[in-house]
Short mmCIF file of C-alpha atoms and ligand atoms in Angstrom, two decimals:
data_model
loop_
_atom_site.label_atom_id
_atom_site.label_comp_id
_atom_site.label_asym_id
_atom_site.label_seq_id
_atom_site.Cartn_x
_atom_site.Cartn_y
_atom_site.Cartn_z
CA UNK A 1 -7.68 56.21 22.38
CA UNK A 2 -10.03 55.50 25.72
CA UNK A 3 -9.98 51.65 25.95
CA UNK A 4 -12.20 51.18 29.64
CA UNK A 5 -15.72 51.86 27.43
CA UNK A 6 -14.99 47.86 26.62
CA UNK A 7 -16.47 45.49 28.99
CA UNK A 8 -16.68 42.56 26.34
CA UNK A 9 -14.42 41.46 22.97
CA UNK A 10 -15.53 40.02 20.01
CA UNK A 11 -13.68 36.53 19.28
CA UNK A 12 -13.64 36.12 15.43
CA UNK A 13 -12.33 32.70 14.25
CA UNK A 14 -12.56 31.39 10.37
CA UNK A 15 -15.54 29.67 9.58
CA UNK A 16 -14.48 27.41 6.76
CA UNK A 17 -12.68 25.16 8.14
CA UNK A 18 -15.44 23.91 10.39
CA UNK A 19 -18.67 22.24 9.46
CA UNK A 20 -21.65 20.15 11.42
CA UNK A 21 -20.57 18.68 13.93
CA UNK A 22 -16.45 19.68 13.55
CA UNK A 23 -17.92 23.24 14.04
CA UNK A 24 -19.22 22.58 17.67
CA UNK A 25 -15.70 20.74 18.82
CA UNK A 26 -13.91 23.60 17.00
CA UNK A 27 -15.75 25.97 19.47
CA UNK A 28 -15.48 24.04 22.23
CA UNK A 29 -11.71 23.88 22.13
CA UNK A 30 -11.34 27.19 21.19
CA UNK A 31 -13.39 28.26 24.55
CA UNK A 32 -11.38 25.84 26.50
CA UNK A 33 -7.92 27.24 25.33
CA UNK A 34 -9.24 30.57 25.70
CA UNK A 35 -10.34 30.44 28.98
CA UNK A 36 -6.59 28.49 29.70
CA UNK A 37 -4.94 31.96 28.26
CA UNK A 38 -7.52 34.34 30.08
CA UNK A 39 -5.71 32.37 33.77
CA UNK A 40 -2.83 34.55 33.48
CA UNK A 41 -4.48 38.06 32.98
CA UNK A 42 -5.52 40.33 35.70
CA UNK A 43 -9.68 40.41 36.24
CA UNK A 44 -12.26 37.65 35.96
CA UNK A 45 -13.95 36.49 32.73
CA UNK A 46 -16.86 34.73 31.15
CA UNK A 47 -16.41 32.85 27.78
CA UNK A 48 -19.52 32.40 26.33
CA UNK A 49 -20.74 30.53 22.97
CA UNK A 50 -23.69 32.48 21.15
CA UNK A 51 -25.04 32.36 18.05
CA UNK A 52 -21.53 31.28 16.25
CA UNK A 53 -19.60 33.71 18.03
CA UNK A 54 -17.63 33.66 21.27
CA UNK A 55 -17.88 36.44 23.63
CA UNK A 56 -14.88 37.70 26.73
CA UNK A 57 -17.03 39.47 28.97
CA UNK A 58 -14.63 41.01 31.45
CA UNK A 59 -16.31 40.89 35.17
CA UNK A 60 -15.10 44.21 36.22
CA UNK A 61 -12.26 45.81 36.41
CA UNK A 62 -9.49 43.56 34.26
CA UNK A 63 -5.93 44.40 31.92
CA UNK A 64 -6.97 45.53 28.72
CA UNK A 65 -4.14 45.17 27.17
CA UNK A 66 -2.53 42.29 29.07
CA UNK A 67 -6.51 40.43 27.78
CA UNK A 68 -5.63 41.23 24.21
CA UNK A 69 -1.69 39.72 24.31
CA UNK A 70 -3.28 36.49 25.61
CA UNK A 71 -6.05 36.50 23.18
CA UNK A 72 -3.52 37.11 20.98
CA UNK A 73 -1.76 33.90 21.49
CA UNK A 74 -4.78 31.30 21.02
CA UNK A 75 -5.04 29.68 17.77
CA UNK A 76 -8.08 29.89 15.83
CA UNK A 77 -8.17 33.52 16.35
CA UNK A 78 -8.65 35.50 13.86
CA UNK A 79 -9.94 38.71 15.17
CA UNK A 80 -10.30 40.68 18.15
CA UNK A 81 -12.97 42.88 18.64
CA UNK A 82 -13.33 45.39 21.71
CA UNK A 83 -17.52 45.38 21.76
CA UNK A 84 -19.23 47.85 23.40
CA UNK A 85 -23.12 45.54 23.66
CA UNK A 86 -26.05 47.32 23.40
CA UNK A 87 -29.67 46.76 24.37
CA UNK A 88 -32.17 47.15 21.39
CA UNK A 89 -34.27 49.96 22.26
CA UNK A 90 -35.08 51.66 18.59
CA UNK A 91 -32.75 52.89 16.17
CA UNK A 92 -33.23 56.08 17.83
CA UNK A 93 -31.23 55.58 21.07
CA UNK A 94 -28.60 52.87 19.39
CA UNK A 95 -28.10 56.42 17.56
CA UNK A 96 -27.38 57.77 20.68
CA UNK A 97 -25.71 55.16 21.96
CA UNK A 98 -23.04 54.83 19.03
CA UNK A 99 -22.61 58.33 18.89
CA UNK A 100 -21.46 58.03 22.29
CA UNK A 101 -19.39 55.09 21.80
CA UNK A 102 -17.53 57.50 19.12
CA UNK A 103 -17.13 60.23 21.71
CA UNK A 104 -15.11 58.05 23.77
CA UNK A 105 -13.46 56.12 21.54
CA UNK A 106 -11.34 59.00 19.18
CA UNK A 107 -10.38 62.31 20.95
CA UNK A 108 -10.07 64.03 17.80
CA UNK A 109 -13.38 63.84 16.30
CA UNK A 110 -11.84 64.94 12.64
CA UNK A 111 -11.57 61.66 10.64
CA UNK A 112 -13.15 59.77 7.64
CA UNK A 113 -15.55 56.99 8.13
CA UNK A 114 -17.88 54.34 6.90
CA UNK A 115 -20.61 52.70 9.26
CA UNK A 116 -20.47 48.75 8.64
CA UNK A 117 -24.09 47.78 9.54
CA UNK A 118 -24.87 43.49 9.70
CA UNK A 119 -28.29 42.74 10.18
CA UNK A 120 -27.80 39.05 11.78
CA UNK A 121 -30.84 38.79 13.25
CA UNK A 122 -33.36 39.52 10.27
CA UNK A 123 -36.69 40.79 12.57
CA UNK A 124 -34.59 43.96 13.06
CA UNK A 125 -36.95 46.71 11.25
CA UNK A 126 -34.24 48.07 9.03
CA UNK A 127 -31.89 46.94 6.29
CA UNK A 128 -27.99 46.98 6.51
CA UNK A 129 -28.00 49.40 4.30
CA UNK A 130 -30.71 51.65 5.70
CA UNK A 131 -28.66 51.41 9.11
CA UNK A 132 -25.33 52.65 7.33
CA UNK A 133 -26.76 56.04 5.99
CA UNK A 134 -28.97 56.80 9.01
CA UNK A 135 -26.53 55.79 10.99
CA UNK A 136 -23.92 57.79 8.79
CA UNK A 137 -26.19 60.73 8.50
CA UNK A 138 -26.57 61.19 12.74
CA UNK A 139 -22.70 60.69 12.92
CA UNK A 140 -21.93 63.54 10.36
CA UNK A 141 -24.12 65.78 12.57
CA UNK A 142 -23.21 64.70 15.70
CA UNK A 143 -19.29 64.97 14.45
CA UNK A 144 -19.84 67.86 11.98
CA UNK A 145 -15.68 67.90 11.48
CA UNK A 146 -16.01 64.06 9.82
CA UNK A 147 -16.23 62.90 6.41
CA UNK A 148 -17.82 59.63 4.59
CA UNK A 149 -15.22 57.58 3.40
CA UNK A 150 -16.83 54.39 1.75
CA UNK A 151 -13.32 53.16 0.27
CA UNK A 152 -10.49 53.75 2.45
CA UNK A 153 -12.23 55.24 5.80
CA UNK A 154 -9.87 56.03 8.68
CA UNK A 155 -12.36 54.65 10.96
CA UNK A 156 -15.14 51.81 10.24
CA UNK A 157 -17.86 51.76 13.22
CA UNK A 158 -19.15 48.36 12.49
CA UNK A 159 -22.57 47.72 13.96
CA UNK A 160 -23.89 44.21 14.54
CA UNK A 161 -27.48 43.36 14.95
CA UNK A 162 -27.58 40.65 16.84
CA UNK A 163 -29.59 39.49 20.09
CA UNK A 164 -27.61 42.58 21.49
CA UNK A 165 -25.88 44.93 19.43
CA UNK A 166 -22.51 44.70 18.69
CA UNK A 167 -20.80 48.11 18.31
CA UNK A 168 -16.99 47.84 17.33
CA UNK A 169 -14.11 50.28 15.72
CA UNK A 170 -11.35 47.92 15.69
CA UNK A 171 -10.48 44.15 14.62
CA UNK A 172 -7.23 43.15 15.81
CA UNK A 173 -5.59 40.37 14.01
CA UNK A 174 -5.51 37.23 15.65
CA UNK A 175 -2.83 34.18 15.46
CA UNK A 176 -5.20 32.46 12.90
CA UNK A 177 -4.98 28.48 12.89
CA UNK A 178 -7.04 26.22 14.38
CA UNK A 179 -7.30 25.72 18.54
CA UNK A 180 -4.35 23.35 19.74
CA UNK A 181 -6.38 20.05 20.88
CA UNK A 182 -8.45 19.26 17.65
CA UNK A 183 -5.76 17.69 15.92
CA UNK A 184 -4.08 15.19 18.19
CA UNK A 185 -0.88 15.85 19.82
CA UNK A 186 2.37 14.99 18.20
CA UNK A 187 6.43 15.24 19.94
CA UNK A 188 8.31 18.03 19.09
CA UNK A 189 12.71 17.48 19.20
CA UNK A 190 13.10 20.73 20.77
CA UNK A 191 16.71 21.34 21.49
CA UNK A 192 17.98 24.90 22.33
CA UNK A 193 18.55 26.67 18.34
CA UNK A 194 16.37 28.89 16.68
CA UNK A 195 14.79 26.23 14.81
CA UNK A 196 13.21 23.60 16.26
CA UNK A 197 10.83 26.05 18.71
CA UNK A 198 9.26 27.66 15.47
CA UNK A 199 8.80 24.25 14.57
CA UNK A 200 6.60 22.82 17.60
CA UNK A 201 4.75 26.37 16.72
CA UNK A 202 4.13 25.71 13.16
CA UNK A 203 2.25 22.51 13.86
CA UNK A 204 0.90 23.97 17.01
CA UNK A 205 -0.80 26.04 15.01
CA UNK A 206 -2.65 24.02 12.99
CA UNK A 207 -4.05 22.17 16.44
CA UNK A 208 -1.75 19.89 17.34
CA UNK A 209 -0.86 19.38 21.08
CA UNK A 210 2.86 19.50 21.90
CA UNK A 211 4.80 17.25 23.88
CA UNK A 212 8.72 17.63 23.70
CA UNK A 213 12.11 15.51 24.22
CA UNK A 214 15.16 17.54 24.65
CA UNK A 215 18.84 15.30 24.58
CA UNK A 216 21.17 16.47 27.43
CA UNK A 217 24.63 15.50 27.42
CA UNK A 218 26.02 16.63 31.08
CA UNK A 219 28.50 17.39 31.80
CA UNK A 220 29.26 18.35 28.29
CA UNK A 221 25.93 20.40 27.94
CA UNK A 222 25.23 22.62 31.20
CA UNK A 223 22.25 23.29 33.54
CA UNK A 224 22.07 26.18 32.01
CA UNK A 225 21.53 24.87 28.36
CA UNK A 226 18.81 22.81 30.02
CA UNK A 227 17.19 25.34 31.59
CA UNK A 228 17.16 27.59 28.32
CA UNK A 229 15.30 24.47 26.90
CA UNK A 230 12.85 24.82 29.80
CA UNK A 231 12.60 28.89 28.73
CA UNK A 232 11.63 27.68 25.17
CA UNK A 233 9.04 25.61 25.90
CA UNK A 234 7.78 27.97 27.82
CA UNK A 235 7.75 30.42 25.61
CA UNK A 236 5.98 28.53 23.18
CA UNK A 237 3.82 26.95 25.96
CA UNK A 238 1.84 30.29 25.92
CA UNK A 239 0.62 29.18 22.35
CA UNK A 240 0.76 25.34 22.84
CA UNK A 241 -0.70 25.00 25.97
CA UNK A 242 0.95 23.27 28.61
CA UNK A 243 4.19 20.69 27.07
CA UNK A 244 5.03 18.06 28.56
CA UNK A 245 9.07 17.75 28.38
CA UNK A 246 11.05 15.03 28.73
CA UNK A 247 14.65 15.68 29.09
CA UNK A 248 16.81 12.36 28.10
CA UNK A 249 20.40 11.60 29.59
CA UNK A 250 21.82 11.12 26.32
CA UNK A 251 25.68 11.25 27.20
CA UNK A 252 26.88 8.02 27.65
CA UNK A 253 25.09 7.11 24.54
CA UNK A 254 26.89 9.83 23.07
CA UNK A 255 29.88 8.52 24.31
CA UNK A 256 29.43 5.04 22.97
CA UNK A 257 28.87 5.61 19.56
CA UNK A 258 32.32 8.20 19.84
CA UNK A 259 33.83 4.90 21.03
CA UNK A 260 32.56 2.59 18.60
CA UNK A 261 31.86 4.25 15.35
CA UNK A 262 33.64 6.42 12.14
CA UNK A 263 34.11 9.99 13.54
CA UNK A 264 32.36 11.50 10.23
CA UNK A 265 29.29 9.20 10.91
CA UNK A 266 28.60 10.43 14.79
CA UNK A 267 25.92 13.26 13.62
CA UNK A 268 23.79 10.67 11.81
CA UNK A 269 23.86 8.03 14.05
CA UNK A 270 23.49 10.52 16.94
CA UNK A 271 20.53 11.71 14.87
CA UNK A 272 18.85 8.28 14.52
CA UNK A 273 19.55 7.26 18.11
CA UNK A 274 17.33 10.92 19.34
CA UNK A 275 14.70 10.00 16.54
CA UNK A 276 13.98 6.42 18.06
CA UNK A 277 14.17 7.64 21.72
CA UNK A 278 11.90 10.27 20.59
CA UNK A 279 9.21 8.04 19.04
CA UNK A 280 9.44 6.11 22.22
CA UNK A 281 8.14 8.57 24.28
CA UNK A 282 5.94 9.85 22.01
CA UNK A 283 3.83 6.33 21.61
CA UNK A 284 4.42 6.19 25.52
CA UNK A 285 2.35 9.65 25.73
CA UNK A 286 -0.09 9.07 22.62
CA UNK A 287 1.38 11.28 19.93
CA UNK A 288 0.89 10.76 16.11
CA UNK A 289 3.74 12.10 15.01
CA UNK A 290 7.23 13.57 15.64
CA UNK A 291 8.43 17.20 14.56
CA UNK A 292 11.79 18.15 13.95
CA UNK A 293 13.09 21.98 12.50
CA UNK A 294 14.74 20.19 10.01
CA UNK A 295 15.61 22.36 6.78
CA UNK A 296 16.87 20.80 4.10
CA UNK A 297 20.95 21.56 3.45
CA UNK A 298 20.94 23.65 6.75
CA UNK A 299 23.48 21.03 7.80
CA UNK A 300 25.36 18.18 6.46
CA UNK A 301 23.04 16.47 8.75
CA UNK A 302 20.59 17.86 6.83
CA UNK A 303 20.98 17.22 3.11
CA UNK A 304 18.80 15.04 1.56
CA UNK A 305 20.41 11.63 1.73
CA UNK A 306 20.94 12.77 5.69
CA UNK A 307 17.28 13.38 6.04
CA UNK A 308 16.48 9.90 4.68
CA UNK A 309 19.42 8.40 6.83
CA UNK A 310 17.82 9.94 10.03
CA UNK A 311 14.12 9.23 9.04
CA UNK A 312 14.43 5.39 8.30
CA UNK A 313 14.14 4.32 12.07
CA UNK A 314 10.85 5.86 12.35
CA UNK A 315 7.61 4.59 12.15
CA UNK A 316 5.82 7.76 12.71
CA UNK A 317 5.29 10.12 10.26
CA UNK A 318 8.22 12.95 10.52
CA UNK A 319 6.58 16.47 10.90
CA UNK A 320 9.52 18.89 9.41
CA UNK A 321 7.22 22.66 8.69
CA UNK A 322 10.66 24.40 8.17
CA UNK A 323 11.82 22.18 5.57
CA UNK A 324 11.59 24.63 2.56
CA UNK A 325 12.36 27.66 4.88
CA UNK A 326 15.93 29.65 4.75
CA UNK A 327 17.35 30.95 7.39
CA UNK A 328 16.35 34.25 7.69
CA UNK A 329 12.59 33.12 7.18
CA UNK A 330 12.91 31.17 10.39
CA UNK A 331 14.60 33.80 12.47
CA UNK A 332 11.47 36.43 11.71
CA UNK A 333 9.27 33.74 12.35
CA UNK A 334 11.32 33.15 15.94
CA UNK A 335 11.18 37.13 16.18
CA UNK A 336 7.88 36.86 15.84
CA UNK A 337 7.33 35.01 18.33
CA UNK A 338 9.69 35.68 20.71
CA UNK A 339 11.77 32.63 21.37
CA UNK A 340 14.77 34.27 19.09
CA UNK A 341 16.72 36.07 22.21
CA UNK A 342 16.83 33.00 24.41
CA UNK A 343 17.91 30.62 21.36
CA UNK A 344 20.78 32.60 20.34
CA UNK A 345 21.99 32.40 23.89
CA UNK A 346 25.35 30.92 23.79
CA UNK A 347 25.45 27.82 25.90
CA UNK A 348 26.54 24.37 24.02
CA UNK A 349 24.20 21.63 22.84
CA UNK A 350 24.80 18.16 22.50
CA UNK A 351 25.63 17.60 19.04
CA UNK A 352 28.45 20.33 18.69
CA UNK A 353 30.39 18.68 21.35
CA UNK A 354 31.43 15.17 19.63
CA UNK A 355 30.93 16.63 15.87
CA UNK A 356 33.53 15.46 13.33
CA UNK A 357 36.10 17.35 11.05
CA UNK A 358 34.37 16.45 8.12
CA UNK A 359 31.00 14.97 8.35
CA UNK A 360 29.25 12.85 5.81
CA UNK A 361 26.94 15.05 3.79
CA UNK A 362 26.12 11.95 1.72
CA UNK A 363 25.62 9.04 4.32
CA UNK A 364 25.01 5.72 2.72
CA UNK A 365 21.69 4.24 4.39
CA UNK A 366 23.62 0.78 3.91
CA UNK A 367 26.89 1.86 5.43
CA UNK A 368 25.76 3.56 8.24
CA UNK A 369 23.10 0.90 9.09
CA UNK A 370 26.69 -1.44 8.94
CA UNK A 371 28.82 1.09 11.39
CA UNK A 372 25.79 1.03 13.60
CA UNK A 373 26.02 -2.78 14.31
CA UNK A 374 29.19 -2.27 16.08
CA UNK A 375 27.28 -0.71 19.01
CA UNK A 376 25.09 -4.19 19.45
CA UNK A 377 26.83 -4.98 22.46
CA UNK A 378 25.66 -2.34 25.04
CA UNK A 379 23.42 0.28 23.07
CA UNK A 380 20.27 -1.87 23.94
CA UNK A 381 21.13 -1.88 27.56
CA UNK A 382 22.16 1.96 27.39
CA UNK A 383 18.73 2.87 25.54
CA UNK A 384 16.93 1.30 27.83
CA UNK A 385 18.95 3.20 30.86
CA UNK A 386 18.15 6.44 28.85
CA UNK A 387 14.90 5.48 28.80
CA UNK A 388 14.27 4.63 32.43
CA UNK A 389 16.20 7.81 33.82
CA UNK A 390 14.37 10.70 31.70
CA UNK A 391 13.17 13.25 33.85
CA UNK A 392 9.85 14.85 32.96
CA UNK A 393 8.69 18.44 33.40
CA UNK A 394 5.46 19.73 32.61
CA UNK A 395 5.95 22.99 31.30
CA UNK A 396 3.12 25.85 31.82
CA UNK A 397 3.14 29.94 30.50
CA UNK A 398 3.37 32.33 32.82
P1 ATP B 401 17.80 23.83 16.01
O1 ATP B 401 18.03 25.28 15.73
O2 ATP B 401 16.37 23.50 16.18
O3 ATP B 401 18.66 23.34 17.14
P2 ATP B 401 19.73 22.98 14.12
O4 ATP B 401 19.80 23.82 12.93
O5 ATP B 401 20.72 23.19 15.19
O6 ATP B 401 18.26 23.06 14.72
P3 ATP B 401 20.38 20.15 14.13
O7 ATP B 401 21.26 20.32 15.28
O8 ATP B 401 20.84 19.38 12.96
O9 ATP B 401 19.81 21.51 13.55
O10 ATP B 401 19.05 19.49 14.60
C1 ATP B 401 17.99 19.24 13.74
C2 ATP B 401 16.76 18.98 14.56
O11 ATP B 401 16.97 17.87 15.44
C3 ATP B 401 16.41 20.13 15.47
O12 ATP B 401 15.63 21.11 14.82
C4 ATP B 401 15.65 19.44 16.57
O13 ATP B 401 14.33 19.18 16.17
C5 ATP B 401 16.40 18.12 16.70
N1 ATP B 401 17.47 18.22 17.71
C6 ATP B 401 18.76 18.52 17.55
N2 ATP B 401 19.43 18.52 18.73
C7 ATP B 401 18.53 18.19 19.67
C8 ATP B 401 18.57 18.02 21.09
N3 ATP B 401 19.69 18.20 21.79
N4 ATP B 401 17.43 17.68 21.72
C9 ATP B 401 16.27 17.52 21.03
N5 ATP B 401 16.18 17.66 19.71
C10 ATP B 401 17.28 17.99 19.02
MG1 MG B 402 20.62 22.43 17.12
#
């Protein structure tokens, strides 16, 4: 398959979900987060907003392929359509023209087709169907080795009437979702497992901007389980958008709760300790909401009566998508989207390093809000410290 005939694509994005005036910030966002992806790409390009579509046009030579990967990673996308655009000039020489487009397109002219004609703009002298079997009719002589195939066609040449014609072959799928930056921004606990990346991309997806806090523990957790956090987020940066990561000394909190509490309670306390740090950056930076990778029983820390444990010292609402997912559902998700070889990497994280024997799987809200009053001596002063010291890093693709 020749790709260079394309000098434009297609952007196809659902149409439900936005109405009046939504509709116009929807495409707004959308052009602004595709123009963001487009940065990285070899060759210069013009987003443009017609007619409730969004049109690429490549300005000369530019990546094909390298355009459709970043398309691929903007959410709202649905569909991505290489578009040859035509001039109207009679049905005669769009004829032509198609037939051409067809030449180019499939080396092997010996396939089954349909023509998809949509008459958008209604002045156009013929009727969608009218288009399909002349259209049809010139292809089958032009091509005499093809067949019509209305039901399961090898190829559909889909034909557009618009203000130009729109002459396409292929719709790839998009991301779906909705474009990050129409649904407020909420902080995403990313620490270095398989988990909580799919998580910031689960919400992402649905247009929520991503900030993230990662808890560091040096020199129990290394540079280089740091910097694998940094790899995440960018990783998932290329959907998100830019994050901006703040990266909490969290040891000698750590160590003051190993000092001062029950060995089997450290997990959940730990837990509640990263969730109220969390929220306080995330006011600080104007999120509505935290997001964890959570999954209920994953964990002891995890089980229900952990879950409510950890969630009682926030305010914010708690954001957990994976919470119904197993396992393996989250590692093809993390395949997917390619953060799955840099979270299995083996470096240590915080909260394997002071983890009890036996954790509590069924914390007592009452007892562990108890055990935590024995840290009311310093953990004010070492919150605050935590607070003060965080480094931040904003974190842009590639
Ligand atoms: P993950 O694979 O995301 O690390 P996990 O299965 O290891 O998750 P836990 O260690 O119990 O589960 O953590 C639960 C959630 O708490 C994580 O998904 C993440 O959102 C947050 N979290 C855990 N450790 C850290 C950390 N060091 N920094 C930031 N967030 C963390
Ligand atoms: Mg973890």
């Amino acid at each position: 398959m020749s790709e260079n005939q394309y000098q434009s694509f297609l952007i196809k994005y659902a149409e439900i979900a936005v109405k009046g005036k939504n509709r116009y910030l929807f495409e707004d966002a959308l052009v602004g987060r595709i123009h963001q992806a487009l940065k990285s790409v070899d060759g210069s390009f013009l987003v443009r907003k017609q007619q409730g579509r969004i049109y690429v046009d490549a300005q000369g030579e530019y990546d094909f392929d390298g355009t459709v990967d970043a398309l691929g990673h903007v959410f709202g996308i649905v569909g991505i359509c290489p578009v040859v655009l035509l001039e109207d000039e009679g049905f005669d020489l769009l004829a032509r023209a198609v037939i051409d487009c067809i030449d180019r397109e499939f080396a092997d002219k010996k396939f089954t087709f349909k023509v998809n004609a949509r008459r958008a703009r209604k002045n156009y002298p013929m009727e969608s169907m009218e288009i399909n079997a002349s259209l049809g009719e010139r292809i089958l002589e032009a091509f005499p080795d093809t067949r019509v195939d209305v039901h399961k066609p090898q190829v559909t040449v889909c034909v557009e009437i618009r203000n130009q014609i729109n002459v396409y072959f292929q719709v790839i799928a998009g991301p779906g979702g909705m474009p990050v930056g129409t649904n407020g921004k909420a902080m995403l606990l990313l620490s270095g497992g398989i988990d909580s990346p799919v998580a910031g991309y689960m919400i992402a997806k649905r247009g929520v901007a991503i900030d993230a806090t990662y808890f560091h523990a040096p020199p129990y957790t290394s540079e280089r389980a740091k910097q694998k956090v940094v790899d995440l987020a960018k990783i998932i940066s290329r959907y998100t958008g830019p994050i901006r990561l703040h990266v909490v000394n969290f040891t000698d909190i750590q160590l003051y709760i190993y000092e001062q509490c029950p060995h089997e309670e450290l997990t959940i306390i730990m837990r509640r300790y990263m969730m109220r740090l969390a929220e306080h950056f995330a006011k600080e930076s104007g999120c509505l909401g935290l997001i964890t990778g959570e999954s209920i029983g994953q964990v002891a820390s995890q089980t229900m009566q952990s879950l409510a444990a950890t969630n009682e010292v926030c305010t914010m609402p708690v954001y957990r998508p994976l919470i119904g997912f197993d396992k393996q559902e989250i590692v093809e998700i993390s395949e997917k989207i390619k953060t799955y070889e840099t979270s299995i990497l083996p470096y240590e994280d915080c909260c394997t390093i002071f983890v009890a024997k036996h954790p509590v799987t069924k914390p007592s809200l009452q007892v562990i809000q108890n055990d935590e009053k024995k840290l009311s001596e310093k953990i004010d002063a070492l919150v605050a410290q935590a607070i003060e010291t965080a480094e931040k890093i904003l974190v842009l693709p590639d």
